[in-house]
Amino acid sequence: MLFHHFTASAKDPLRPAIVTPAWQTTWQELADQTLALRDNQFGKLMGGRVGVVLPPTAEGIAALGALDGVAAAAFLFDLDIDMERLRDHSRELHLDFVLRPPDAAGAPWNIRRLPSDGRRAAHGVTIMTSGTEGRPK
């Protein structure tokens, strides 16, 4: 649903899609980033359970659309999550991959394949909120 919305629903592609005090992104820019991530980086995540360390950027939002475009079940984690906690959540949630933001502008996303137990879920987004002890609220 996000993928379709980001890539096809804007009546005016130059109209802002995301506006923050620090930056803004048009619908066209969001669509371009979403398609590029889906087509060039996220194909191997197709249908997987993916833990996403999500940055508060346009590329982070585009990543959600791209994950929807490859029918992945996305589990969102705070950018500041420590590695031990991320590892624990990954096991508890039976994740296939962990996706971390690029190390530098223009670099690819960091995709780490995890040992899989073969579980599959319908694609969607689960948000791990502060105070979560490993189970989605």
mmCIF file of C-alpha atoms in Angstrom:
data_model
loop_
_atom_site.group_PDB
_atom_site.id
_atom_site.type_symbol
_atom_site.label_atom_id
_atom_site.label_comp_id
_atom_site.label_asym_id
_atom_site.label_seq_id
_atom_site.Cartn_x
_atom_site.Cartn_y
_atom_site.Cartn_z
ATOM 1 C CA MET A 1 0.000 0.000 0.000
ATOM 2 C CA LEU A 2 2.800 2.459 0.836
ATOM 3 C CA PHE A 3 4.637 1.491 -2.330
ATOM 4 C CA HIS A 4 1.614 2.208 -4.507
ATOM 5 C CA HIS A 5 0.866 5.451 -2.680
ATOM 6 C CA PHE A 6 4.453 6.717 -2.967
ATOM 7 C CA THR A 7 4.856 5.810 -6.623
ATOM 8 C CA ALA A 8 1.446 6.451 -8.179
ATOM 9 C CA SER A 9 -0.873 8.668 -6.177
ATOM 10 C CA ALA A 10 0.591 12.153 -6.432
ATOM 11 C CA LYS A 11 -1.459 14.440 -8.643
ATOM 12 C CA ASP A 12 1.313 17.034 -8.629
ATOM 13 C CA PRO A 13 4.741 15.329 -8.502
ATOM 14 C CA LEU A 14 6.507 18.561 -7.527
ATOM 15 C CA ARG A 15 4.259 19.140 -4.521
ATOM 16 C CA PRO A 16 5.926 18.416 -1.147
ATOM 17 C CA ALA A 17 5.258 14.907 0.173
ATOM 18 C CA ILE A 18 7.255 15.301 3.408
ATOM 19 C CA VAL A 19 8.017 18.587 5.126
ATOM 20 C CA THR A 20 10.149 18.974 8.255
ATOM 21 C CA PRO A 21 11.835 22.038 9.755
ATOM 22 C CA ALA A 22 15.150 20.831 8.274
ATOM 23 C CA TRP A 23 14.172 19.455 4.826
ATOM 24 C CA GLN A 24 11.376 18.609 2.426
ATOM 25 C CA THR A 25 10.870 16.012 -0.288
ATOM 26 C CA THR A 26 8.515 16.132 -3.272
ATOM 27 C CA TRP A 27 6.291 13.242 -4.340
ATOM 28 C CA GLN A 28 8.526 12.738 -7.376
ATOM 29 C CA GLU A 29 11.686 12.538 -5.257
ATOM 30 C CA LEU A 30 9.982 10.091 -2.874
ATOM 31 C CA ALA A 31 8.776 7.956 -5.795
ATOM 32 C CA ASP A 32 12.240 7.958 -7.406
ATOM 33 C CA GLN A 33 13.949 6.934 -4.166
ATOM 34 C CA THR A 34 11.342 4.239 -3.434
ATOM 35 C CA LEU A 35 11.658 2.693 -6.897
ATOM 36 C CA ALA A 36 15.464 2.850 -6.837
ATOM 37 C CA LEU A 37 15.640 1.080 -3.470
ATOM 38 C CA ARG A 38 13.144 -1.584 -4.525
ATOM 39 C CA ASP A 39 14.775 -2.237 -7.887
ATOM 40 C CA ASN A 40 18.460 -1.901 -6.982
ATOM 41 C CA GLN A 41 18.876 -2.969 -3.365
ATOM 42 C CA PHE A 42 15.868 -4.597 -1.730
ATOM 43 C CA GLY A 43 14.984 -7.390 -4.176
ATOM 44 C CA LYS A 44 16.699 -10.025 -2.032
ATOM 45 C CA LEU A 45 14.416 -9.068 0.865
ATOM 46 C CA MET A 46 11.319 -10.256 -1.069
ATOM 47 C CA GLY A 47 8.770 -11.724 1.338
ATOM 48 C CA GLY A 48 11.223 -11.663 4.248
ATOM 49 C CA ARG A 49 10.888 -10.552 7.840
ATOM 50 C CA VAL A 50 13.108 -7.474 8.002
ATOM 51 C CA GLY A 51 14.243 -5.509 11.029
ATOM 52 C CA VAL A 52 14.782 -1.918 9.919
ATOM 53 C CA VAL A 53 16.900 0.570 11.823
ATOM 54 C CA LEU A 54 15.053 3.567 10.454
ATOM 55 C CA PRO A 55 16.630 6.991 10.046
ATOM 56 C CA PRO A 56 14.356 10.073 10.142
ATOM 57 C CA THR A 57 15.114 10.977 6.530
ATOM 58 C CA ALA A 58 13.371 10.927 3.172
ATOM 59 C CA GLU A 59 15.427 7.849 2.269
ATOM 60 C CA GLY A 60 14.188 6.161 5.460
ATOM 61 C CA ILE A 61 10.581 6.830 4.451
ATOM 62 C CA ALA A 62 11.333 5.653 0.893
ATOM 63 C CA ALA A 63 12.818 2.467 2.378
ATOM 64 C CA LEU A 64 9.446 1.682 3.977
ATOM 65 C CA GLY A 65 7.735 2.064 0.614
ATOM 66 C CA ALA A 66 10.373 -0.094 -1.086
ATOM 67 C CA LEU A 67 9.998 -2.825 1.561
ATOM 68 C CA ASP A 68 6.255 -2.782 0.933
ATOM 69 C CA GLY A 69 7.063 -3.053 -2.788
ATOM 70 C CA VAL A 70 8.943 -6.329 -2.189
ATOM 71 C CA ALA A 71 6.218 -7.675 0.145
ATOM 72 C CA ALA A 72 8.510 -7.688 3.173
ATOM 73 C CA ALA A 73 7.253 -7.639 6.765
ATOM 74 C CA ALA A 74 9.073 -4.654 8.279
ATOM 75 C CA PHE A 75 9.835 -4.328 11.987
ATOM 76 C CA LEU A 76 10.992 -0.789 12.793
ATOM 77 C CA PHE A 77 13.727 -0.028 15.292
ATOM 78 C CA ASP A 78 15.063 3.239 16.641
ATOM 79 C CA LEU A 79 18.267 4.533 15.081
ATOM 80 C CA ASP A 80 19.948 4.450 18.507
ATOM 81 C CA ILE A 81 19.194 0.795 19.334
ATOM 82 C CA ASP A 82 22.251 -0.989 20.719
ATOM 83 C CA MET A 83 23.517 -4.078 18.897
ATOM 84 C CA GLU A 84 22.802 -6.511 21.754
ATOM 85 C CA ARG A 85 19.181 -5.428 21.974
ATOM 86 C CA LEU A 86 18.822 -5.562 18.185
ATOM 87 C CA ARG A 87 20.236 -9.096 18.195
ATOM 88 C CA ASP A 88 17.767 -10.161 20.915
ATOM 89 C CA HIS A 89 14.786 -8.669 19.068
ATOM 90 C CA SER A 90 15.933 -10.288 15.827
ATOM 91 C CA ARG A 91 15.819 -13.737 17.440
ATOM 92 C CA GLU A 92 12.488 -13.125 19.201
ATOM 93 C CA LEU A 93 10.837 -11.833 16.034
ATOM 94 C CA HIS A 94 12.358 -14.535 13.780
ATOM 95 C CA LEU A 95 13.819 -11.958 11.414
ATOM 96 C CA ASP A 96 15.432 -12.994 8.127
ATOM 97 C CA PHE A 97 17.339 -9.724 7.635
ATOM 98 C CA VAL A 98 18.442 -6.603 9.461
ATOM 99 C CA LEU A 99 18.538 -3.456 7.370
ATOM 100 C CA ARG A 100 20.616 -0.487 8.532
ATOM 101 C CA PRO A 101 20.893 2.915 6.850
ATOM 102 C CA PRO A 102 23.807 3.705 4.539
ATOM 103 C CA ASP A 103 27.115 4.655 6.159
ATOM 104 C CA ALA A 104 27.434 7.664 3.823
ATOM 105 C CA ALA A 105 25.283 9.618 1.373
ATOM 106 C CA GLY A 106 24.846 7.644 -1.833
ATOM 107 C CA ALA A 107 26.103 4.389 -0.281
ATOM 108 C CA PRO A 108 23.895 1.279 -0.303
ATOM 109 C CA TRP A 109 21.832 0.215 2.683
ATOM 110 C CA ASN A 110 23.547 -2.331 4.941
ATOM 111 C CA ILE A 111 21.680 -5.626 4.597
ATOM 112 C CA ARG A 112 22.565 -8.477 6.937
ATOM 113 C CA ARG A 113 21.045 -11.909 6.359
ATOM 114 C CA LEU A 114 20.219 -13.790 9.553
ATOM 115 C CA PRO A 115 19.775 -17.529 10.086
ATOM 116 C CA SER A 116 16.134 -18.197 9.212
ATOM 117 C CA ASP A 117 13.654 -20.543 10.843
ATOM 118 C CA GLY A 118 11.507 -20.504 7.694
ATOM 119 C CA ARG A 119 8.647 -18.482 9.215
ATOM 120 C CA ARG A 120 6.843 -16.137 6.877
ATOM 121 C CA ALA A 121 4.258 -13.477 7.593
ATOM 122 C CA ALA A 122 2.050 -11.231 5.548
ATOM 123 C CA HIS A 123 3.927 -8.066 4.698
ATOM 124 C CA GLY A 124 3.357 -5.011 6.792
ATOM 125 C CA VAL A 125 5.038 -2.746 9.307
ATOM 126 C CA THR A 126 5.471 -3.321 13.037
ATOM 127 C CA ILE A 127 6.783 -0.385 15.055
ATOM 128 C CA MET A 128 8.910 -1.213 18.090
ATOM 129 C CA THR A 129 8.133 1.696 20.420
ATOM 130 C CA SER A 130 10.117 2.922 23.401
ATOM 131 C CA GLY A 131 9.605 0.711 26.390
ATOM 132 C CA THR A 132 9.043 -2.355 24.249
ATOM 133 C CA GLU A 133 10.456 -5.506 25.785
ATOM 134 C CA GLY A 134 10.598 -7.462 22.522
ATOM 135 C CA ARG A 135 6.927 -7.859 21.789
ATOM 136 C CA PRO A 136 5.063 -5.362 19.609
ATOM 137 C CA LYS A 137 2.463 -3.288 21.444
#
